[in-house]
Short mmCIF file of C-alpha atoms in Angstrom, two decimals:
data_model
loop_
_atom_site.label_atom_id
_atom_site.label_comp_id
_atom_site.label_asym_id
_atom_site.label_seq_id
_atom_site.Cartn_x
_atom_site.Cartn_y
_atom_site.Cartn_z
CA MET A 658 -39.69 -68.81 27.30
CA THR A 659 -35.75 -69.27 26.06
CA ALA A 660 -36.38 -73.57 25.67
CA LEU A 661 -39.61 -72.38 24.41
CA LEU A 662 -37.79 -69.93 21.51
CA ALA A 663 -35.24 -73.11 21.20
CA ALA A 664 -38.35 -75.42 19.98
CA PHE A 665 -39.21 -73.27 17.42
CA PHE A 666 -36.07 -72.69 15.83
CA SER A 667 -35.19 -76.14 15.97
CA ALA A 668 -37.96 -76.57 13.83
CA VAL A 669 -36.29 -73.64 11.63
CA PHE A 670 -33.25 -75.79 11.19
CA ALA A 671 -35.14 -79.09 10.53
CA ALA A 672 -37.20 -77.53 7.65
CA ALA A 673 -33.98 -76.03 6.01
CA SER A 674 -32.01 -79.47 6.37
CA THR A 675 -35.19 -81.52 4.76
CA LEU A 676 -35.49 -78.68 2.15
CA LEU A 677 -31.79 -78.90 1.27
CA ILE A 678 -31.85 -82.46 1.07
CA LYS A 679 -34.64 -82.72 -1.09
CA CYS A 680 -34.27 -79.90 -3.72
CA PHE A 681 -30.30 -79.66 -4.12
CA ALA A 682 -29.59 -83.97 -3.62
CA SER A 683 -32.13 -85.39 -5.31
CA ARG A 684 -29.76 -87.75 -6.65
CA THR A 685 -27.65 -88.76 -3.90
CA ASP A 686 -28.78 -92.42 -2.13
CA SER A 687 -30.12 -92.08 1.30
CA THR A 688 -27.38 -94.24 2.63
CA VAL A 689 -24.79 -91.90 1.74
CA VAL A 690 -26.73 -88.79 2.96
CA THR A 691 -27.48 -90.38 6.54
CA ALA A 692 -24.21 -91.32 6.65
CA VAL A 693 -22.17 -87.60 5.31
CA GLN A 694 -24.97 -85.74 7.72
CA THR A 695 -24.15 -88.13 10.84
CA PHE A 696 -20.52 -87.67 10.17
CA VAL A 697 -20.70 -83.94 9.94
CA MET A 698 -22.63 -83.54 12.99
CA LEU A 699 -20.38 -85.47 15.62
CA PRO A 700 -17.66 -82.64 15.18
CA PHE A 701 -20.19 -80.12 15.28
CA SER A 702 -21.35 -81.01 18.58
CA VAL A 703 -17.88 -81.96 19.91
CA LEU A 704 -17.15 -78.40 19.10
CA VAL A 705 -19.83 -77.59 21.27
CA CYS A 706 -20.13 -79.15 24.11
CA ILE A 707 -15.88 -77.94 24.22
CA PHE A 708 -16.89 -74.28 23.88
CA ALA A 709 -19.89 -74.28 25.96
CA GLY A 710 -17.84 -76.37 28.92
CA SER A 711 -20.46 -79.86 29.03
CA PHE A 712 -17.62 -82.15 28.99
CA ARG A 713 -17.53 -80.64 32.87
CA THR A 714 -21.23 -82.06 33.98
CA LEU A 715 -19.16 -86.14 32.18
CA PRO A 716 -18.60 -86.56 36.24
CA SER A 717 -22.00 -86.01 37.62
CA THR A 718 -23.53 -87.91 34.34
CA ASP A 719 -25.20 -90.86 36.06
CA LEU A 720 -25.31 -94.45 34.06
CA ARG A 721 -29.07 -94.54 34.08
CA SER A 722 -29.20 -91.80 31.11
CA ILE A 723 -26.07 -92.24 29.52
CA LEU A 724 -27.56 -95.71 28.65
CA PHE A 725 -31.59 -94.24 27.79
CA MET A 726 -29.72 -91.86 25.44
CA THR A 727 -27.81 -94.49 23.87
CA VAL A 728 -31.17 -96.30 23.26
CA SER A 729 -32.28 -93.23 21.65
CA GLY A 730 -29.27 -92.32 19.38
CA VAL A 731 -29.92 -96.31 18.60
CA ALA A 732 -33.71 -94.85 17.85
CA THR A 733 -32.30 -91.51 16.04
CA GLY A 734 -29.80 -93.57 13.24
CA LEU A 735 -32.78 -95.32 12.18
CA THR A 736 -34.92 -92.64 11.79
CA TRP A 737 -32.65 -90.64 9.58
CA LEU A 738 -32.26 -93.71 7.18
CA PHE A 739 -35.75 -94.33 7.39
CA TYR A 740 -36.52 -90.97 6.48
CA PHE A 741 -34.05 -90.15 4.04
CA ARG A 742 -35.20 -92.91 2.01
CA ALA A 743 -38.50 -91.78 2.25
CA LEU A 744 -37.46 -88.81 1.07
CA LYS A 745 -36.04 -90.20 -2.10
CA GLU A 746 -39.43 -92.27 -3.09
CA GLY A 747 -42.11 -89.31 -1.86
CA ASP A 748 -42.49 -85.88 -1.68
CA ALA A 749 -40.94 -84.00 1.42
CA ASP A 750 -44.70 -82.24 1.76
CA LYS A 751 -45.86 -85.65 2.23
CA VAL A 752 -43.14 -87.65 3.83
CA MET A 753 -42.74 -84.61 6.57
CA PRO A 754 -46.47 -84.65 7.91
CA ILE A 755 -46.07 -88.63 8.54
CA GLU A 756 -42.90 -88.65 10.00
CA LYS A 757 -43.72 -85.97 12.67
CA ALA A 758 -46.95 -87.65 13.56
CA ASN A 759 -45.38 -89.64 16.14
CA ILE A 760 -46.34 -86.04 17.77
CA PHE A 761 -49.95 -87.62 18.88
CA LEU A 762 -47.77 -90.34 20.84
CA ALA A 763 -45.90 -87.61 22.13
CA ILE A 764 -48.61 -85.43 23.84
CA LEU A 765 -50.41 -89.01 25.16
CA ILE A 766 -46.51 -89.86 26.93
CA ALA A 767 -46.24 -86.38 28.18
CA VAL A 768 -49.46 -86.53 29.95
CA PHE A 769 -49.77 -90.07 31.29
CA PHE A 770 -45.66 -90.74 31.99
CA PHE A 771 -44.35 -86.89 33.13
CA HIS A 772 -47.59 -85.83 34.36
CA GLU A 773 -47.72 -82.64 32.40
CA THR A 774 -51.54 -83.02 33.22
CA ARG A 775 -51.92 -78.98 33.34
CA PHE A 776 -54.91 -78.44 31.03
CA PHE A 777 -55.63 -82.06 30.51
CA ALA A 778 -58.81 -81.85 28.36
CA VAL A 779 -57.50 -79.35 26.04
CA LYS A 780 -54.09 -81.18 25.57
CA MET A 781 -56.38 -84.71 25.05
CA THR A 782 -58.77 -82.41 22.69
CA GLY A 783 -55.28 -81.44 20.68
CA ALA A 784 -54.48 -84.89 21.02
CA ALA A 785 -57.58 -86.36 18.92
CA ILE A 786 -57.13 -83.47 16.35
CA VAL A 787 -53.85 -84.57 15.61
CA PHE A 788 -54.59 -87.81 15.38
CA LEU A 789 -57.86 -86.98 13.27
CA GLY A 790 -55.29 -85.23 10.82
CA LEU A 791 -52.91 -87.84 10.38
CA VAL A 792 -55.80 -89.89 9.54
CA PHE A 793 -57.58 -87.40 6.72
CA LEU A 794 -53.43 -87.02 5.59
CA LEU A 795 -52.91 -90.71 4.95
CA ILE A 796 -56.48 -91.15 2.97
CA GLY A 797 -55.27 -88.09 0.58
CA SER A 798 -51.66 -89.19 0.40
CA LEU A 799 -52.99 -92.97 -0.54
CA LYS A 800 -55.71 -91.37 -3.05
CA ALA A 801 -52.29 -89.24 -4.48
CA SER A 802 -50.59 -92.32 -4.90
CA LYS A 803 -53.02 -94.55 -6.68
CA GLY A 804 -52.27 -96.36 -9.65
CA SER A 805 -48.51 -95.54 -9.49
CA ALA A 806 -46.17 -98.32 -9.30
CA GLY A 807 -44.35 -98.49 -6.42
CA SER A 808 -45.52 -94.94 -5.17
CA CYS A 809 -46.45 -95.97 -2.12
CA ARG A 810 -42.87 -97.26 -1.00
CA TRP A 811 -42.76 -94.09 1.02
CA LEU A 812 -45.57 -94.23 3.33
CA LYS A 813 -43.75 -97.55 4.78
CA TYR A 814 -40.19 -95.99 5.34
CA ALA A 815 -42.29 -92.39 6.91
CA LEU A 816 -44.42 -94.15 9.27
CA LEU A 817 -41.03 -96.77 10.75
CA SER A 818 -39.41 -93.26 10.53
CA SER A 819 -42.52 -91.69 13.01
CA PHE A 820 -42.36 -94.35 14.85
CA PHE A 821 -38.41 -94.35 15.73
CA ALA A 822 -38.00 -90.56 16.31
CA GLY A 823 -41.54 -91.49 19.07
CA VAL A 824 -38.91 -93.54 20.84
CA ASN A 825 -36.32 -91.17 20.46
CA THR A 826 -38.15 -88.70 22.48
CA ILE A 827 -39.37 -90.59 25.06
CA PHE A 828 -35.76 -92.09 25.97
CA SER A 829 -34.11 -88.37 25.51
CA LYS A 830 -36.54 -86.97 27.64
CA LEU A 831 -35.51 -89.22 30.57
CA ALA A 832 -31.82 -89.05 29.44
CA LEU A 833 -31.73 -85.69 29.94
CA ALA A 834 -33.25 -85.53 33.16
CA GLY A 835 -29.71 -86.32 34.61
CA MET A 836 -27.62 -84.92 31.83
CA ASP A 837 -26.36 -81.83 29.86
CA SER A 838 -28.45 -81.60 26.89
CA ASN A 839 -25.20 -80.21 24.79
CA PHE A 840 -23.82 -84.00 25.78
CA GLY A 841 -26.68 -85.28 25.28
CA THR A 842 -26.47 -84.46 21.70
CA MET A 843 -23.10 -85.05 21.20
CA LEU A 844 -23.53 -88.97 22.86
CA ASN A 845 -26.54 -89.35 20.53
CA THR A 846 -25.19 -88.21 17.18
CA ALA A 847 -22.16 -90.70 18.73
CA VAL A 848 -23.94 -93.59 18.92
CA ALA A 849 -26.61 -92.91 15.33
CA LEU A 850 -23.01 -92.81 13.64
CA ILE A 851 -22.29 -96.22 15.10
CA ILE A 852 -25.77 -97.93 13.80
CA VAL A 853 -25.00 -95.69 10.37
CA LEU A 854 -21.76 -97.46 9.69
CA LEU A 855 -23.13 -100.90 10.66
CA LEU A 856 -25.57 -100.50 7.84
CA ILE A 857 -23.22 -99.27 5.55
CA THR A 858 -20.15 -101.51 5.27
CA GLY A 859 -19.86 -103.80 2.21
CA GLU A 860 -18.32 -103.07 -1.21
CA LYS A 861 -21.32 -102.26 -3.10
CA LYS A 862 -22.86 -99.10 -0.58
CA LEU A 863 -19.06 -97.67 -0.37
CA THR A 864 -19.78 -97.57 -4.28
CA LEU A 865 -22.28 -95.49 -3.37
CA PHE A 866 -19.99 -92.89 -1.94
CA ARG A 867 -17.01 -92.41 -4.89
CA THR A 868 -20.18 -92.20 -7.46
CA SER A 869 -22.38 -89.87 -5.35
CA PRO A 870 -22.73 -86.19 -7.48
CA LYS A 871 -19.65 -84.32 -5.67
CA LYS A 872 -21.61 -81.30 -5.26
CA GLU A 873 -24.30 -82.61 -3.37
CA ILE A 874 -22.48 -84.19 -0.70
CA LEU A 875 -22.10 -80.46 -0.06
CA VAL A 876 -25.14 -79.95 0.32
CA VAL A 877 -26.16 -83.22 2.26
CA ALA A 878 -22.71 -82.10 4.05
CA ALA A 879 -24.60 -78.18 4.53
CA SER A 880 -27.97 -80.23 5.59
CA GLY A 881 -25.79 -81.60 8.42
CA VAL A 882 -24.90 -78.40 9.69
CA SER A 883 -28.48 -77.54 10.22
CA THR A 884 -29.39 -80.75 11.30
CA ALA A 885 -27.02 -80.50 14.48
CA LEU A 886 -28.57 -77.04 15.11
CA ASN A 887 -32.10 -78.48 15.15
CA TRP A 888 -31.07 -81.26 17.18
CA LEU A 889 -29.09 -78.62 20.16
CA LEU A 890 -31.88 -76.54 20.14
CA TYR A 891 -34.69 -79.32 20.25
CA TYR A 892 -32.79 -81.44 23.25
CA TYR A 893 -32.35 -77.92 24.96
CA ALA A 894 -35.88 -76.69 24.90
CA VAL A 895 -37.05 -81.23 25.77
CA LYS A 896 -34.84 -80.68 29.16
CA TYR A 897 -36.13 -77.29 30.09
CA ALA A 898 -39.82 -77.55 28.96
CA PRO A 899 -42.61 -79.53 29.22
CA MET A 900 -42.70 -82.04 26.47
CA SER A 901 -45.86 -81.39 25.42
CA ALA A 902 -44.79 -77.82 24.05
CA ALA A 903 -41.36 -78.36 23.11
CA VAL A 904 -42.28 -81.49 20.66
CA PRO A 905 -45.30 -79.18 19.05
CA LEU A 906 -43.42 -76.46 18.03
CA ASN A 907 -40.44 -78.60 17.01
CA LYS A 908 -43.05 -79.87 14.75
CA LEU A 909 -43.71 -76.51 12.93
CA SER A 910 -40.66 -77.71 10.43
CA VAL A 911 -44.02 -79.41 8.93
CA PRO A 912 -46.38 -76.51 7.79
CA MET A 913 -42.60 -74.49 6.99
CA VAL A 914 -41.78 -77.41 4.38
CA ILE A 915 -45.22 -77.53 3.21
CA LEU A 916 -45.98 -73.87 2.71
CA PHE A 917 -42.57 -74.01 0.58
CA SER A 918 -43.59 -77.26 -1.37
CA ARG A 919 -46.70 -75.89 -1.72
CA TYR A 920 -45.75 -71.72 -3.10
CA MET A 921 -42.11 -72.53 -4.55
CA LEU A 922 -42.23 -76.39 -5.75
CA GLY A 923 -45.39 -76.52 -6.86
CA SER A 924 -46.58 -79.27 -5.48
CA ARG A 925 -50.49 -80.10 -5.51
CA ILE A 926 -51.76 -80.87 -2.44
CA ARG A 927 -55.56 -82.50 -2.53
CA LYS A 928 -58.93 -81.23 -0.41
CA ASP A 929 -58.53 -84.36 2.06
CA GLN A 930 -54.46 -83.80 2.72
CA GLY A 931 -55.14 -80.00 3.23
CA VAL A 932 -57.66 -80.64 6.01
CA GLY A 933 -55.38 -83.57 7.90
CA LEU A 934 -52.39 -81.17 7.18
CA ALA A 935 -54.52 -78.23 9.29
CA GLY A 936 -55.79 -80.62 11.91
CA ILE A 937 -52.24 -81.68 12.71
CA VAL A 938 -51.16 -77.92 12.81
CA ALA A 939 -54.43 -76.86 15.05
CA GLY A 940 -53.73 -79.85 17.41
CA MET A 941 -49.98 -79.44 17.98
CA MET A 942 -50.79 -75.71 18.36
CA MET A 943 -53.30 -76.33 21.16
CA VAL A 944 -50.97 -78.26 23.38
CA ALA A 945 -48.42 -76.01 22.73
CA VAL A 946 -50.22 -73.09 23.83
CA VAL A 947 -51.39 -74.23 27.05
CA ALA A 948 -48.51 -76.42 27.95
#
């Protein structure tokens, strides 16, 4: 139960991070957002490891787990870069469901690779509903963007972010079988930071830091703390709860963002997009409840 609560609250912090960026840091370059968030997350996760005594588990951590978490960290860095780029190009209530759509892949992997076959028929039905919801959502988003020059660019970045988020989930699950979840979060963030630094070198990109609005940088830093809490709770849930439950509960950040965008920001949702979103949420909850 504790792990499932951790998965739920990880969704709350994931939604908060997305909304902070979209509402209060819209003028900051996506590369700068990724870099600042990662810089904030790493020392935060190190402090958590110190206070939790996670470094004492290092001698018992096997190299296989470290290798898997390193791969997960690379995927995390790429996920963030593409996700924040998608947020710059499109609306949060459209980007986030696409980025979180890797839940369909996560459910299949949980069933066939991690042998979470309890209530097999319900889980596969839920996965099918999620897939159909994604199809409706994609169709609705493309129709909504039709006729606007460059308006579909966000979709490409959102799909790439979703792919690498799926890779991250798979390898983090494998790694956490032999690793403390707090230490795993710190290692993942450290590797992601290296990836981000490799991609932002160059005078032109470094200039972006100097020209970014200072108030927005502070908001991005705050979102970094929220993202760090999201990942700490999420990896704890992935380690101690069934993957087919932890992942859907974490994805509840999708309806949280959509409802906020709809009622507080005035974002309009087409009928086919609404059907798709309802399908994704219904499928997620079917799987989470029986896992």
